[in-house]
């Protein structure tokens, strides 16, 4: 791209996730450049479901501050979802959303059908693993790839070098590690003689799994209309190493706020905001400030480690 | 079919032009490929040295692929190669040569999840058909339509697609559809699980899956203000697990054939020869019986019994008819033992003397009860009499792997027939 150099100088975007209008306001206030939000009928693993009128307000709030709203339409679509999908996408465009975050190819057809021109962010989570495939979705209309959380730094940087799309990288928060269509917690409760209808098994319940040989790792698990989701036991935290990603010209940094209180997410957004601003103001003189991490550590749940995820790991197969 | 002229517009199969589905079997090695084909598979899928999701399987070299293709060809069967990883950047080097190699080896199709591999294949090995792997979690007809428009010849649907969803997809898009009908299942959407990566640094989407879904977990809830964890299990309760029962659609062959789905897939590249031969053999018979006479078709209890001889896990019907519930998981200890073992392979039979040469595949000895079975469902039991080696020396037991044993058999047998025995001594 011709903005190779310009890209370097451009400030990377800071994206957070919001589940309510209040969260939208507070995260914008904390310094988010963009928010991901959506409605559970078409989006999944959202920190809250926001219907079109709310998304419209969210977009307005974002635009007032020169920020953007990305509508999350990332679930694995069923036949029954297809009929209303084009109208929904049209509704998003009309509501002022700035992009559609998708994984299922049916969204491409629905978008075309509805004559929607919103940019597309390709985010299938664990399956966005190489630059050729990212470019493939680019030829199908995606303008941004959100890389798999299981990639390491080298792989991410090579993707950035070789794709013609914007690259978004999750730098903070939990990641999804298992998604089933089955109602696994309900099934387990039934198996042990309980009536799952009488209890909540959703995000609010604070359910987690512990594996026999990993007693100090807690893997959050919850159920919703899309099935069962299991999340990582640690929270990715790349704030110390953000410069590596900024130097490489990564276009957008995502903070996943799922299963975290808004206060936590605000603190995290503020810390990354300062880091990004400090780097943009003076890339050469930039230095990581321990204080940013300390502030995050102060709000970090005691049972969840901060980690580098897979950034500096070698995996085998 | 003589007296079916009344109410039902039920026509004979020929008139309804009932489509003959492909029976697609796994083949973890060249030998398994031969057995799968010989026992009735219309096509087999194998793994090559790279790009497949079974990095622990005995994967095929190009040389073995050529031999496998030639063998399959003699029986009118096809060979597909699974190249269904989600590639990382560094996996792409060498991909072109690999795909050209597959094409040269005479492989009919590749099973792919990653568009990087789809596009490369279309460019460098255009003779290969492209089958979209179940790893893409394809659940709706517009996604199927998308893949059709983008060069895919066949879509293997997500195992989460119900019969109703499958029929809706078939109504909307004219493309070959493949579904799993038998075997182990990911309990997640295939490809949407990185438990292995997190627990063991093994990349599940590149073949490193360590089946963490079948491990045991304790479930807790963080309750209310106190923020104290509450165990959601009591003393004596089974542990939480994600492990699913296996799929078995044998009881629903009519529904499956009538669905118009083009290919029925059996899972299990890591399974034994005994398993592959037994399962393929049974489905072959069931499908053929239904095609020959749909109205007179009855599920034979011996088919169900037969499959149970080679498989151990409890079974269900996956998502075909309803969402799996608590009875569809394997909670509690998992039965590991398979009731029967492959004991010997028939190499030759002499009808004059009623003697067979059997290649030893597991320990057996005189006095032991064994069962012979072969392609097409022939089967009988007998008690083993005298065993001799090729030189004619009497043996107290067949203890050497691959040794050729000469013995009397109660009924005629043929090469490729297998002899099984009860598991254990």
Tab-separated table of C-alpha atoms in Angstrom, chain B residues 104-359:
chain	number	residue	atom	x	y	z
B	104	UNK	CA	0.013	-36.219	-10.074
B	105	UNK	CA	-0.685	-39.063	-7.683
B	106	UNK	CA	-4.194	-39.300	-9.123
B	107	UNK	CA	-5.995	-38.146	-6.022
B	108	UNK	CA	-9.579	-37.111	-6.843
B	109	UNK	CA	-10.134	-34.362	-4.290
B	110	UNK	CA	-8.722	-32.483	-1.368
B	111	UNK	CA	-10.690	-31.755	1.779
B	112	UNK	CA	-9.863	-28.186	2.762
B	113	UNK	CA	-10.864	-25.615	5.353
B	114	UNK	CA	-8.492	-22.752	4.682
B	115	UNK	CA	-9.164	-20.538	1.647
B	116	UNK	CA	-5.394	-20.114	1.230
B	117	UNK	CA	-5.247	-23.785	0.321
B	118	UNK	CA	-8.411	-23.608	-1.799
B	119	UNK	CA	-7.040	-20.776	-3.909
B	120	UNK	CA	-3.614	-22.314	-4.270
B	121	UNK	CA	-5.159	-25.592	-5.324
B	122	UNK	CA	-7.338	-23.977	-7.976
B	123	UNK	CA	-4.256	-22.321	-9.379
B	124	UNK	CA	-1.676	-25.095	-9.340
B	125	UNK	CA	-3.681	-28.328	-9.242
B	126	UNK	CA	-6.957	-27.568	-10.995
B	127	UNK	CA	-7.789	-31.213	-11.612
B	128	UNK	CA	-8.295	-31.785	-7.912
B	129	UNK	CA	-11.857	-31.382	-6.735
B	130	UNK	CA	-12.203	-29.137	-3.722
B	131	UNK	CA	-14.269	-30.362	-0.802
B	132	UNK	CA	-14.826	-27.835	1.935
B	133	UNK	CA	-14.023	-29.400	5.293
B	134	UNK	CA	-16.401	-29.570	8.221
B	135	UNK	CA	-13.770	-27.389	9.937
B	136	UNK	CA	-15.412	-24.401	8.220
B	137	UNK	CA	-18.562	-24.941	10.351
B	138	UNK	CA	-20.902	-24.424	7.414
B	139	UNK	CA	-24.447	-24.303	8.722
B	140	UNK	CA	-26.492	-22.281	6.228
B	141	UNK	CA	-27.290	-22.313	2.535
B	142	UNK	CA	-25.923	-18.873	1.747
B	143	UNK	CA	-22.547	-19.881	3.110
B	144	UNK	CA	-22.809	-22.977	0.907
B	145	UNK	CA	-23.745	-20.733	-2.017
B	146	UNK	CA	-20.715	-18.563	-1.289
B	147	UNK	CA	-18.367	-21.518	-1.406
B	148	UNK	CA	-19.984	-22.834	-4.569
B	149	UNK	CA	-19.412	-19.489	-6.266
B	150	UNK	CA	-15.831	-19.595	-5.113
B	151	UNK	CA	-14.721	-22.835	-6.652
B	152	UNK	CA	-15.730	-25.418	-4.090
B	153	UNK	CA	-17.154	-28.633	-5.562
B	154	UNK	CA	-18.529	-30.153	-2.400
B	155	UNK	CA	-19.338	-28.924	1.076
B	156	UNK	CA	-18.942	-31.088	4.151
B	157	UNK	CA	-21.475	-29.524	6.478
B	158	UNK	CA	-20.905	-28.768	10.119
B	159	UNK	CA	-21.846	-31.722	12.276
B	160	UNK	CA	-24.234	-29.367	14.042
B	161	UNK	CA	-26.525	-29.166	10.996
B	162	UNK	CA	-29.819	-30.931	11.640
B	163	UNK	CA	-31.633	-32.999	9.032
B	164	UNK	CA	-33.993	-30.081	8.525
B	165	UNK	CA	-31.079	-27.698	7.957
B	166	UNK	CA	-29.470	-30.171	5.573
B	167	UNK	CA	-32.684	-30.466	3.548
B	168	UNK	CA	-33.058	-26.688	3.416
B	169	UNK	CA	-29.493	-26.366	2.163
B	170	UNK	CA	-30.120	-29.016	-0.481
B	171	UNK	CA	-33.262	-27.210	-1.624
B	172	UNK	CA	-31.457	-23.905	-2.064
B	173	UNK	CA	-28.110	-24.820	-3.561
B	174	UNK	CA	-27.182	-27.340	-6.214
B	175	UNK	CA	-23.881	-28.653	-4.972
B	176	UNK	CA	-22.647	-31.959	-3.586
B	177	UNK	CA	-23.206	-32.183	0.142
B	178	UNK	CA	-21.330	-34.506	2.432
B	179	UNK	CA	-22.281	-35.309	6.017
B	180	UNK	CA	-20.807	-37.436	8.740
B	181	UNK	CA	-22.883	-40.502	9.522
B	182	UNK	CA	-20.646	-42.405	11.895
B	183	UNK	CA	-17.812	-41.964	14.339
B	184	UNK	CA	-16.367	-39.692	16.963
B	185	UNK	CA	-17.368	-36.056	16.994
B	186	UNK	CA	-15.807	-32.851	18.159
B	187	UNK	CA	-18.121	-31.543	20.839
B	188	UNK	CA	-17.312	-28.016	19.725
B	189	UNK	CA	-17.987	-26.673	16.286
B	190	UNK	CA	-15.057	-28.308	14.494
B	191	UNK	CA	-12.243	-25.794	14.237
B	192	UNK	CA	-13.661	-23.606	16.994
B	193	UNK	CA	-11.648	-25.186	19.744
B	194	UNK	CA	-8.141	-24.361	20.899
B	195	UNK	CA	-8.221	-26.208	24.215
B	196	UNK	CA	-5.136	-28.143	23.126
B	197	UNK	CA	-3.275	-24.935	22.411
B	198	UNK	CA	-4.046	-23.639	25.876
B	199	UNK	CA	-3.426	-26.814	27.832
B	200	UNK	CA	-0.468	-28.296	25.991
B	201	UNK	CA	0.770	-25.776	23.382
B	202	UNK	CA	-0.357	-28.172	20.696
B	203	UNK	CA	-2.173	-26.472	17.842
B	204	UNK	CA	-5.492	-28.234	17.379
B	205	UNK	CA	-6.219	-26.625	14.036
B	206	UNK	CA	-2.963	-27.930	12.624
B	207	UNK	CA	-3.411	-31.520	13.756
B	208	UNK	CA	-2.156	-31.302	17.314
B	209	UNK	CA	-5.475	-31.884	19.091
B	210	UNK	CA	-4.888	-33.713	22.364
B	211	UNK	CA	-8.600	-34.301	23.003
B	212	UNK	CA	-8.778	-32.116	26.076
B	213	UNK	CA	-12.552	-32.177	25.614
B	214	UNK	CA	-12.508	-35.714	26.932
B	215	UNK	CA	-10.623	-34.796	30.105
B	216	UNK	CA	-12.395	-34.316	33.424
B	217	UNK	CA	-13.164	-30.911	34.888
B	218	UNK	CA	-14.697	-29.530	38.031
B	219	UNK	CA	-17.394	-26.925	37.603
B	220	UNK	CA	-17.703	-24.005	40.008
B	221	UNK	CA	-19.810	-20.884	40.269
B	222	UNK	CA	-18.600	-17.614	41.714
B	223	UNK	CA	-21.543	-16.881	43.912
B	224	UNK	CA	-22.880	-13.443	44.677
B	225	UNK	CA	-21.295	-10.769	46.845
B	226	UNK	CA	-19.107	-13.077	48.878
B	227	UNK	CA	-17.175	-13.952	45.694
B	228	UNK	CA	-16.647	-17.372	47.121
B	229	UNK	CA	-16.528	-20.241	44.657
B	230	UNK	CA	-19.275	-22.817	45.042
B	231	UNK	CA	-18.646	-26.255	43.603
B	232	UNK	CA	-21.466	-27.360	41.309
B	233	UNK	CA	-20.839	-30.983	42.095
B	234	UNK	CA	-21.120	-33.165	45.126
B	235	UNK	CA	-19.172	-36.064	46.480
B	236	UNK	CA	-19.682	-38.958	44.102
B	237	UNK	CA	-20.906	-36.909	41.143
B	238	UNK	CA	-19.337	-37.510	37.770
B	239	UNK	CA	-16.964	-34.759	36.709
B	240	UNK	CA	-17.845	-32.243	34.017
B	241	UNK	CA	-16.610	-33.135	30.565
B	242	UNK	CA	-17.254	-31.919	27.050
B	243	UNK	CA	-16.712	-35.357	25.512
B	244	UNK	CA	-19.501	-36.428	23.212
B	245	UNK	CA	-20.893	-39.817	22.408
B	246	UNK	CA	-20.130	-41.074	18.914
B	247	UNK	CA	-22.411	-40.637	15.943
B	248	UNK	CA	-24.193	-43.658	14.468
B	249	UNK	CA	-26.804	-43.107	11.776
B	250	UNK	CA	-27.094	-46.778	10.849
B	251	UNK	CA	-30.663	-46.889	12.144
B	252	UNK	CA	-31.627	-44.039	9.796
B	253	UNK	CA	-30.325	-45.170	6.420
B	254	UNK	CA	-33.710	-44.573	4.712
B	255	UNK	CA	-33.847	-40.972	5.958
B	256	UNK	CA	-30.242	-40.441	4.986
B	257	UNK	CA	-30.625	-41.822	1.464
B	258	UNK	CA	-33.897	-39.977	0.905
B	259	UNK	CA	-32.257	-36.711	1.991
B	260	UNK	CA	-30.368	-36.672	-1.297
B	261	UNK	CA	-27.069	-36.014	0.463
B	262	UNK	CA	-24.346	-37.075	-1.946
B	263	UNK	CA	-21.783	-38.479	0.439
B	264	UNK	CA	-21.964	-40.302	3.771
B	265	UNK	CA	-18.792	-40.000	5.727
B	266	UNK	CA	-17.396	-42.297	8.381
B	267	UNK	CA	-14.965	-40.695	10.818
B	268	UNK	CA	-11.790	-42.375	12.026
B	269	UNK	CA	-8.407	-42.096	10.346
B	270	UNK	CA	-6.880	-43.171	13.649
B	271	UNK	CA	-9.083	-46.262	13.941
B	272	UNK	CA	-7.972	-49.845	13.411
B	273	UNK	CA	-8.319	-51.960	10.282
B	274	UNK	CA	-10.845	-54.042	12.180
B	275	UNK	CA	-12.957	-50.983	12.890
B	276	UNK	CA	-12.807	-49.595	9.363
B	277	UNK	CA	-13.589	-52.932	7.700
B	278	UNK	CA	-16.433	-53.715	10.073
B	279	UNK	CA	-18.114	-50.329	9.946
B	280	UNK	CA	-17.766	-49.924	6.176
B	281	UNK	CA	-19.034	-53.441	5.631
B	282	UNK	CA	-22.188	-52.795	7.621
B	283	UNK	CA	-23.033	-49.444	6.062
B	284	UNK	CA	-22.349	-50.865	2.592
B	285	UNK	CA	-24.893	-53.602	3.211
B	286	UNK	CA	-27.471	-51.267	4.703
B	287	UNK	CA	-27.219	-48.701	1.908
B	288	UNK	CA	-27.297	-51.346	-0.809
B	289	UNK	CA	-30.272	-53.063	0.808
B	290	UNK	CA	-32.211	-49.828	0.909
B	291	UNK	CA	-31.365	-48.887	-2.680
B	292	UNK	CA	-32.330	-52.343	-3.921
B	293	UNK	CA	-35.709	-52.298	-2.219
B	294	UNK	CA	-36.659	-49.163	-0.318
B	295	UNK	CA	-40.143	-50.361	0.523
B	296	UNK	CA	-39.041	-53.738	1.783
B	297	UNK	CA	-36.036	-52.397	3.672
B	298	UNK	CA	-35.620	-53.419	7.291
B	299	UNK	CA	-32.731	-52.613	9.573
B	300	UNK	CA	-31.060	-55.908	10.422
B	301	UNK	CA	-30.257	-56.313	14.115
B	302	UNK	CA	-27.068	-58.130	13.164
B	303	UNK	CA	-25.736	-54.938	11.551
B	304	UNK	CA	-26.030	-53.138	14.837
B	305	UNK	CA	-24.420	-56.059	16.661
B	306	UNK	CA	-21.670	-56.209	14.082
B	307	UNK	CA	-20.629	-52.587	14.521
B	308	UNK	CA	-20.618	-53.041	18.277
B	309	UNK	CA	-17.921	-55.682	17.881
B	310	UNK	CA	-15.398	-53.123	16.660
B	311	UNK	CA	-16.471	-49.998	18.535
B	312	UNK	CA	-16.610	-49.180	22.202
B	313	UNK	CA	-18.077	-45.736	22.723
B	314	UNK	CA	-21.768	-45.153	23.308
B	315	UNK	CA	-23.569	-43.708	20.294
B	316	UNK	CA	-26.245	-41.191	19.383
B	317	UNK	CA	-27.634	-39.355	16.375
B	318	UNK	CA	-25.734	-36.105	16.888
B	319	UNK	CA	-27.718	-33.067	15.787
B	320	UNK	CA	-29.742	-34.811	13.064
B	321	UNK	CA	-33.066	-34.941	14.870
B	322	UNK	CA	-32.639	-32.840	17.996
B	323	UNK	CA	-30.065	-30.953	20.018
B	324	UNK	CA	-27.843	-33.307	22.003
B	325	UNK	CA	-28.758	-33.311	25.688
B	326	UNK	CA	-27.333	-34.736	28.887
B	327	UNK	CA	-27.615	-38.265	27.584
B	328	UNK	CA	-25.371	-37.456	24.661
B	329	UNK	CA	-22.218	-36.822	26.682
B	330	UNK	CA	-19.899	-39.419	28.072
B	331	UNK	CA	-19.886	-38.558	31.746
B	332	UNK	CA	-18.166	-40.928	34.097
B	333	UNK	CA	-15.507	-43.477	33.228
B	334	UNK	CA	-15.145	-44.223	29.546
B	335	UNK	CA	-15.180	-47.839	28.414
B	336	UNK	CA	-11.901	-48.296	26.588
B	337	UNK	CA	-12.023	-51.937	25.572
B	338	UNK	CA	-13.282	-52.995	22.177
B	339	UNK	CA	-15.055	-56.343	22.539
B	340	UNK	CA	-13.302	-58.011	19.597
B	341	UNK	CA	-9.812	-57.926	18.130
B	342	UNK	CA	-8.628	-58.549	14.631
B	343	UNK	CA	-6.810	-61.892	14.995
B	344	UNK	CA	-5.965	-62.966	11.441
B	345	UNK	CA	-6.341	-62.177	7.770
B	346	UNK	CA	-7.268	-64.835	5.212
B	347	UNK	CA	-4.608	-64.993	2.472
B	348	UNK	CA	-5.640	-68.162	0.663
B	349	UNK	CA	-8.278	-70.831	0.818
B	350	UNK	CA	-8.099	-74.331	-0.565
B	351	UNK	CA	-11.618	-75.654	-1.196
B	352	UNK	CA	-10.257	-79.203	-1.740
B	353	UNK	CA	-9.032	-79.526	1.802
B	354	UNK	CA	-11.075	-76.796	3.502
B	355	UNK	CA	-7.812	-75.247	4.644
B	356	UNK	CA	-6.998	-71.583	4.899
B	357	UNK	CA	-3.746	-69.670	5.224
B	358	UNK	CA	-4.209	-66.982	7.838
B	359	UNK	CA	-1.806	-64.154	8.468
